[in-house]
Amino acid sequence: MADTHLYILTGASRGMGLAMAQQLLAPGHTLLCISRKENAALAAQAAQAGCKLEQWPLDLAHSREAAAMLRQWLGRPGVRHAGATLINNAGMIPRIAPLSDMDPDDLAQALRVGLEAPMALCAAFLAATEGWGVPRRILNISSGLGRRPMASQAVYCAAKAGMDHYTRCLALEEAHKPKGAQVCSLAPGVIDTDMQVQLRGADAAAFPDRARFEQLKNGGQLDSPEAAARKVLAYLNRPDFGSEPVADVRA
């Protein structure tokens, strides 16, 4: 058995995902990043850090193909690690508008990326690694908006609420297995990313909460992607990880 720990991370090309990828680059780690495009700088950093890195340029809206690739890759003969972790970080906010004004294609794509893909990747990960006999963890990056409603955010709120609840179900399933995975859907706090720029730039007439996001920025209440990544990875490494299937780094 290899002595490396395998990390699989989606949405690693920018924001907190990129910061997490950079912080996971360490000897003894193997990192698979799944994003819409590769990051050449990350590859150079991995080589310097002595970390094995693989990058898959995939659109997670094609969740079936991504899950099939992952299951096949994990199932290669002789592939073993001392531990394995899946971090479902990728997500997207469609056009910010009331549901009645949403384009059906935008709605469907956001749900595929934000909910269908994480579920499909979880299923592939668990099925392929169940016989490894090593510690396994699944960290789903959720949001406070999965736990409280917001006008003109029905699609994003629904995706994150769905993520929280399927994680609860998954925790019950894995608890019945002799070496089940530890799972958690974690809200990472408010982070200064492109998503926040999108929220602050929305039409105030269509998005009643825009001023709240402007206040968060102006009041210096947003974590940098790097700070948020440190908090999330610290939570992932807690000995009690998974004791609460739905959690918040701020709790």
PDB file of N, CA and C in Angstrom, residues 27-77:
ATOM      1  N   PRO A  27       4.615  16.949   0.380  1.00  0.00           N
ATOM      2  CA  PRO A  27       5.102  15.577   0.228  1.00  0.00           C
ATOM      3  C   PRO A  27       4.173  14.603   0.942  1.00  0.00           C
ATOM      4  N   GLY A  28       3.939  13.460   0.332  1.00  0.00           N
ATOM      5  CA  GLY A  28       3.036  12.490   0.933  1.00  0.00           C
ATOM      6  C   GLY A  28       1.594  12.652   0.498  1.00  0.00           C
ATOM      7  N   HIS A  29       1.333  13.680  -0.312  1.00  0.00           N
ATOM      8  CA  HIS A  29      -0.018  13.880  -0.835  1.00  0.00           C
ATOM      9  C   HIS A  29      -0.041  13.596  -2.333  1.00  0.00           C
ATOM     10  N   THR A  30      -1.118  13.009  -2.792  1.00  0.00           N
ATOM     11  CA  THR A  30      -1.431  12.906  -4.207  1.00  0.00           C
ATOM     12  C   THR A  30      -2.711  13.693  -4.431  1.00  0.00           C
ATOM     13  N   LEU A  31      -2.700  14.613  -5.373  1.00  0.00           N
ATOM     14  CA  LEU A  31      -3.821  15.525  -5.559  1.00  0.00           C
ATOM     15  C   LEU A  31      -4.357  15.424  -6.985  1.00  0.00           C
ATOM     16  N   LEU A  32      -5.647  15.127  -7.091  1.00  0.00           N
ATOM     17  CA  LEU A  32      -6.353  15.154  -8.368  1.00  0.00           C
ATOM     18  C   LEU A  32      -7.303  16.339  -8.361  1.00  0.00           C
ATOM     19  N   CYS A  33      -7.104  17.266  -9.282  1.00  0.00           N
ATOM     20  CA  CYS A  33      -7.958  18.452  -9.388  1.00  0.00           C
ATOM     21  C   CYS A  33      -8.855  18.322 -10.610  1.00  0.00           C
ATOM     22  N   ILE A  34     -10.144  18.557 -10.406  1.00  0.00           N
ATOM     23  CA  ILE A  34     -11.114  18.507 -11.497  1.00  0.00           C
ATOM     24  C   ILE A  34     -11.723  19.898 -11.651  1.00  0.00           C
ATOM     25  N   SER A  35     -11.408  20.556 -12.761  1.00  0.00           N
ATOM     26  CA  SER A  35     -11.878  21.912 -13.033  1.00  0.00           C
ATOM     27  C   SER A  35     -12.081  22.058 -14.533  1.00  0.00           C
ATOM     28  N   ARG A  36     -12.652  23.171 -14.923  1.00  0.00           N
ATOM     29  CA  ARG A  36     -12.893  23.361 -16.351  1.00  0.00           C
ATOM     30  C   ARG A  36     -11.601  23.561 -17.134  1.00  0.00           C
ATOM     31  N   LYS A  37     -10.553  24.004 -16.460  1.00  0.00           N
ATOM     32  CA  LYS A  37      -9.270  24.137 -17.154  1.00  0.00           C
ATOM     33  C   LYS A  37      -8.118  23.856 -16.200  1.00  0.00           C
ATOM     34  N   GLU A  38      -6.996  23.493 -16.764  1.00  0.00           N
ATOM     35  CA  GLU A  38      -5.804  23.215 -15.969  1.00  0.00           C
ATOM     36  C   GLU A  38      -5.147  24.520 -15.536  1.00  0.00           C
ATOM     37  N   ASN A  39      -4.310  24.421 -14.513  1.00  0.00           N
ATOM     38  CA  ASN A  39      -3.594  25.566 -13.976  1.00  0.00           C
ATOM     39  C   ASN A  39      -2.102  25.262 -14.056  1.00  0.00           C
ATOM     40  N   ALA A  40      -1.409  25.905 -14.974  1.00  0.00           N
ATOM     41  CA  ALA A  40       0.010  25.624 -15.178  1.00  0.00           C
ATOM     42  C   ALA A  40       0.840  26.004 -13.956  1.00  0.00           C
ATOM     43  N   ALA A  41       0.469  27.107 -13.308  1.00  0.00           N
ATOM     44  CA  ALA A  41       1.214  27.543 -12.123  1.00  0.00           C
ATOM     45  C   ALA A  41       1.090  26.520 -11.000  1.00  0.00           C
ATOM     46  N   LEU A  42      -0.085  25.912 -10.855  1.00  0.00           N
ATOM     47  CA  LEU A  42      -0.283  24.900  -9.819  1.00  0.00           C
ATOM     48  C   LEU A  42       0.593  23.682 -10.097  1.00  0.00           C
ATOM     49  N   ALA A  43       0.720  23.312 -11.359  1.00  0.00           N
ATOM     50  CA  ALA A  43       1.579  22.184 -11.715  1.00  0.00           C
ATOM     51  C   ALA A  43       3.029  22.457 -11.336  1.00  0.00           C
ATOM     52  N   ALA A  44       3.473  23.677 -11.579  1.00  0.00           N
ATOM     53  CA  ALA A  44       4.851  24.040 -11.212  1.00  0.00           C
ATOM     54  C   ALA A  44       5.038  24.019  -9.701  1.00  0.00           C
ATOM     55  N   GLN A  45       4.047  24.501  -8.969  1.00  0.00           N
ATOM     56  CA  GLN A  45       4.122  24.497  -7.510  1.00  0.00           C
ATOM     57  C   GLN A  45       4.143  23.063  -6.966  1.00  0.00           C
ATOM     58  N   ALA A  46       3.377  22.178  -7.594  1.00  0.00           N
ATOM     59  CA  ALA A  46       3.351  20.787  -7.149  1.00  0.00           C
ATOM     60  C   ALA A  46       4.711  20.124  -7.336  1.00  0.00           C
ATOM     61  N   ALA A  47       5.333  20.382  -8.468  1.00  0.00           N
ATOM     62  CA  ALA A  47       6.654  19.801  -8.719  1.00  0.00           C
ATOM     63  C   ALA A  47       7.668  20.292  -7.694  1.00  0.00           C
ATOM     64  N   GLN A  48       7.582  21.572  -7.363  1.00  0.00           N
ATOM     65  CA  GLN A  48       8.507  22.138  -6.380  1.00  0.00           C
ATOM     66  C   GLN A  48       8.251  21.573  -4.988  1.00  0.00           C
ATOM     67  N   ALA A  49       6.980  21.300  -4.671  1.00  0.00           N
ATOM     68  CA  ALA A  49       6.625  20.817  -3.336  1.00  0.00           C
ATOM     69  C   ALA A  49       6.823  19.314  -3.185  1.00  0.00           C
ATOM     70  N   GLY A  50       7.085  18.609  -4.275  1.00  0.00           N
ATOM     71  CA  GLY A  50       7.231  17.167  -4.190  1.00  0.00           C
ATOM     72  C   GLY A  50       5.899  16.453  -4.030  1.00  0.00           C
ATOM     73  N   CYS A  51       4.856  17.035  -4.606  1.00  0.00           N
ATOM     74  CA  CYS A  51       3.517  16.463  -4.518  1.00  0.00           C
ATOM     75  C   CYS A  51       3.092  15.976  -5.896  1.00  0.00           C
ATOM     76  N   LYS A  52       2.530  14.779  -5.963  1.00  0.00           N
ATOM     77  CA  LYS A  52       2.035  14.269  -7.237  1.00  0.00           C
ATOM     78  C   LYS A  52       0.699  14.925  -7.543  1.00  0.00           C
ATOM     79  N   LEU A  53       0.618  15.584  -8.696  1.00  0.00           N
ATOM     80  CA  LEU A  53      -0.590  16.313  -9.091  1.00  0.00           C
ATOM     81  C   LEU A  53      -1.080  15.825 -10.440  1.00  0.00           C
ATOM     82  N   GLU A  54      -2.397  15.623 -10.533  1.00  0.00           N
ATOM     83  CA  GLU A  54      -3.035  15.343 -11.805  1.00  0.00           C
ATOM     84  C   GLU A  54      -4.205  16.312 -11.946  1.00  0.00           C
ATOM     85  N   GLN A  55      -4.370  16.872 -13.148  1.00  0.00           N
ATOM     86  CA  GLN A  55      -5.452  17.817 -13.394  1.00  0.00           C
ATOM     87  C   GLN A  55      -6.318  17.321 -14.551  1.00  0.00           C
ATOM     88  N   TRP A  56      -7.623  17.306 -14.322  1.00  0.00           N
ATOM     89  CA  TRP A  56      -8.565  16.932 -15.364  1.00  0.00           C
ATOM     90  C   TRP A  56      -9.375  18.158 -15.776  1.00  0.00           C
ATOM     91  N   PRO A  57      -9.246  18.631 -17.003  1.00  0.00           N
ATOM     92  CA  PRO A  57     -10.067  19.759 -17.456  1.00  0.00           C
ATOM     93  C   PRO A  57     -11.450  19.268 -17.899  1.00  0.00           C
ATOM     94  N   LEU A  58     -12.398  19.292 -16.952  1.00  0.00           N
ATOM     95  CA  LEU A  58     -13.737  18.778 -17.204  1.00  0.00           C
ATOM     96  C   LEU A  58     -14.788  19.802 -16.810  1.00  0.00           C
ATOM     97  N   ASP A  59     -15.875  19.814 -17.540  1.00  0.00           N
ATOM     98  CA  ASP A  59     -17.051  20.598 -17.175  1.00  0.00           C
ATOM     99  C   ASP A  59     -17.951  19.680 -16.357  1.00  0.00           C
ATOM    100  N   LEU A  60     -18.154  20.011 -15.076  1.00  0.00           N
ATOM    101  CA  LEU A  60     -18.919  19.136 -14.201  1.00  0.00           C
ATOM    102  C   LEU A  60     -20.404  19.146 -14.507  1.00  0.00           C
ATOM    103  N   ALA A  61     -20.832  19.969 -15.448  1.00  0.00           N
ATOM    104  CA  ALA A  61     -22.205  19.839 -15.934  1.00  0.00           C
ATOM    105  C   ALA A  61     -22.396  18.482 -16.602  1.00  0.00           C
ATOM    106  N   HIS A  62     -21.295  17.871 -17.053  1.00  0.00           N
ATOM    107  CA  HIS A  62     -21.329  16.512 -17.608  1.00  0.00           C
ATOM    108  C   HIS A  62     -20.967  15.537 -16.481  1.00  0.00           C
ATOM    109  N   SER A  63     -21.835  15.449 -15.508  1.00  0.00           N
ATOM    110  CA  SER A  63     -21.519  14.732 -14.281  1.00  0.00           C
ATOM    111  C   SER A  63     -21.372  13.231 -14.490  1.00  0.00           C
ATOM    112  N   ARG A  64     -22.156  12.675 -15.398  1.00  0.00           N
ATOM    113  CA  ARG A  64     -22.080  11.235 -15.621  1.00  0.00           C
ATOM    114  C   ARG A  64     -20.703  10.842 -16.130  1.00  0.00           C
ATOM    115  N   GLU A  65     -20.189  11.620 -17.077  1.00  0.00           N
ATOM    116  CA  GLU A  65     -18.867  11.320 -17.624  1.00  0.00           C
ATOM    117  C   GLU A  65     -17.782  11.505 -16.562  1.00  0.00           C
ATOM    118  N   ALA A  66     -17.884  12.564 -15.765  1.00  0.00           N
ATOM    119  CA  ALA A  66     -16.882  12.813 -14.722  1.00  0.00           C
ATOM    120  C   ALA A  66     -16.875  11.689 -13.697  1.00  0.00           C
ATOM    121  N   ALA A  67     -18.048  11.245 -13.287  1.00  0.00           N
ATOM    122  CA  ALA A  67     -18.125  10.170 -12.295  1.00  0.00           C
ATOM    123  C   ALA A  67     -17.576   8.865 -12.856  1.00  0.00           C
ATOM    124  N   ALA A  68     -17.875   8.581 -14.116  1.00  0.00           N
ATOM    125  CA  ALA A  68     -17.363   7.356 -14.724  1.00  0.00           C
ATOM    126  C   ALA A  68     -15.839   7.382 -14.818  1.00  0.00           C
ATOM    127  N   MET A  69     -15.292   8.536 -15.187  1.00  0.00           N
ATOM    128  CA  MET A  69     -13.834   8.666 -15.260  1.00  0.00           C
ATOM    129  C   MET A  69     -13.203   8.448 -13.892  1.00  0.00           C
ATOM    130  N   LEU A  70     -13.815   9.043 -12.855  1.00  0.00           N
ATOM    131  CA  LEU A  70     -13.248   8.925 -11.514  1.00  0.00           C
ATOM    132  C   LEU A  70     -13.286   7.476 -11.036  1.00  0.00           C
ATOM    133  N   ARG A  71     -14.395   6.824 -11.242  1.00  0.00           N
ATOM    134  CA  ARG A  71     -14.504   5.433 -10.780  1.00  0.00           C
ATOM    135  C   ARG A  71     -13.494   4.540 -11.494  1.00  0.00           C
ATOM    136  N   GLN A  72     -13.324   4.743 -12.789  1.00  0.00           N
ATOM    137  CA  GLN A  72     -12.349   3.945 -13.541  1.00  0.00           C
ATOM    138  C   GLN A  72     -10.928   4.242 -13.066  1.00  0.00           C
ATOM    139  N   TRP A  73     -10.620   5.507 -12.843  1.00  0.00           N
ATOM    140  CA  TRP A  73      -9.280   5.916 -12.413  1.00  0.00           C
ATOM    141  C   TRP A  73      -8.945   5.332 -11.036  1.00  0.00           C
ATOM    142  N   LEU A  74      -9.911   5.383 -10.126  1.00  0.00           N
ATOM    143  CA  LEU A  74      -9.684   4.850  -8.781  1.00  0.00           C
ATOM    144  C   LEU A  74      -9.591   3.325  -8.791  1.00  0.00           C
ATOM    145  N   GLY A  75     -10.209   2.705  -9.786  1.00  0.00           N
ATOM    146  CA  GLY A  75     -10.240   1.254  -9.834  1.00  0.00           C
ATOM    147  C   GLY A  75      -9.102   0.606 -10.591  1.00  0.00           C
ATOM    148  N   ARG A  76      -8.099   1.403 -10.982  1.00  0.00           N
ATOM    149  CA  ARG A  76      -6.961   0.819 -11.698  1.00  0.00           C
ATOM    150  C   ARG A  76      -6.252  -0.225 -10.823  1.00  0.00           C
ATOM    151  N   PRO A  77      -5.796  -1.311 -11.392  1.00  0.00           N
ATOM    152  CA  PRO A  77      -5.128  -2.356 -10.603  1.00  0.00           C
ATOM    153  C   PRO A  77      -3.911  -1.803  -9.860  1.00  0.00           C
TER     154      PRO A  77
END
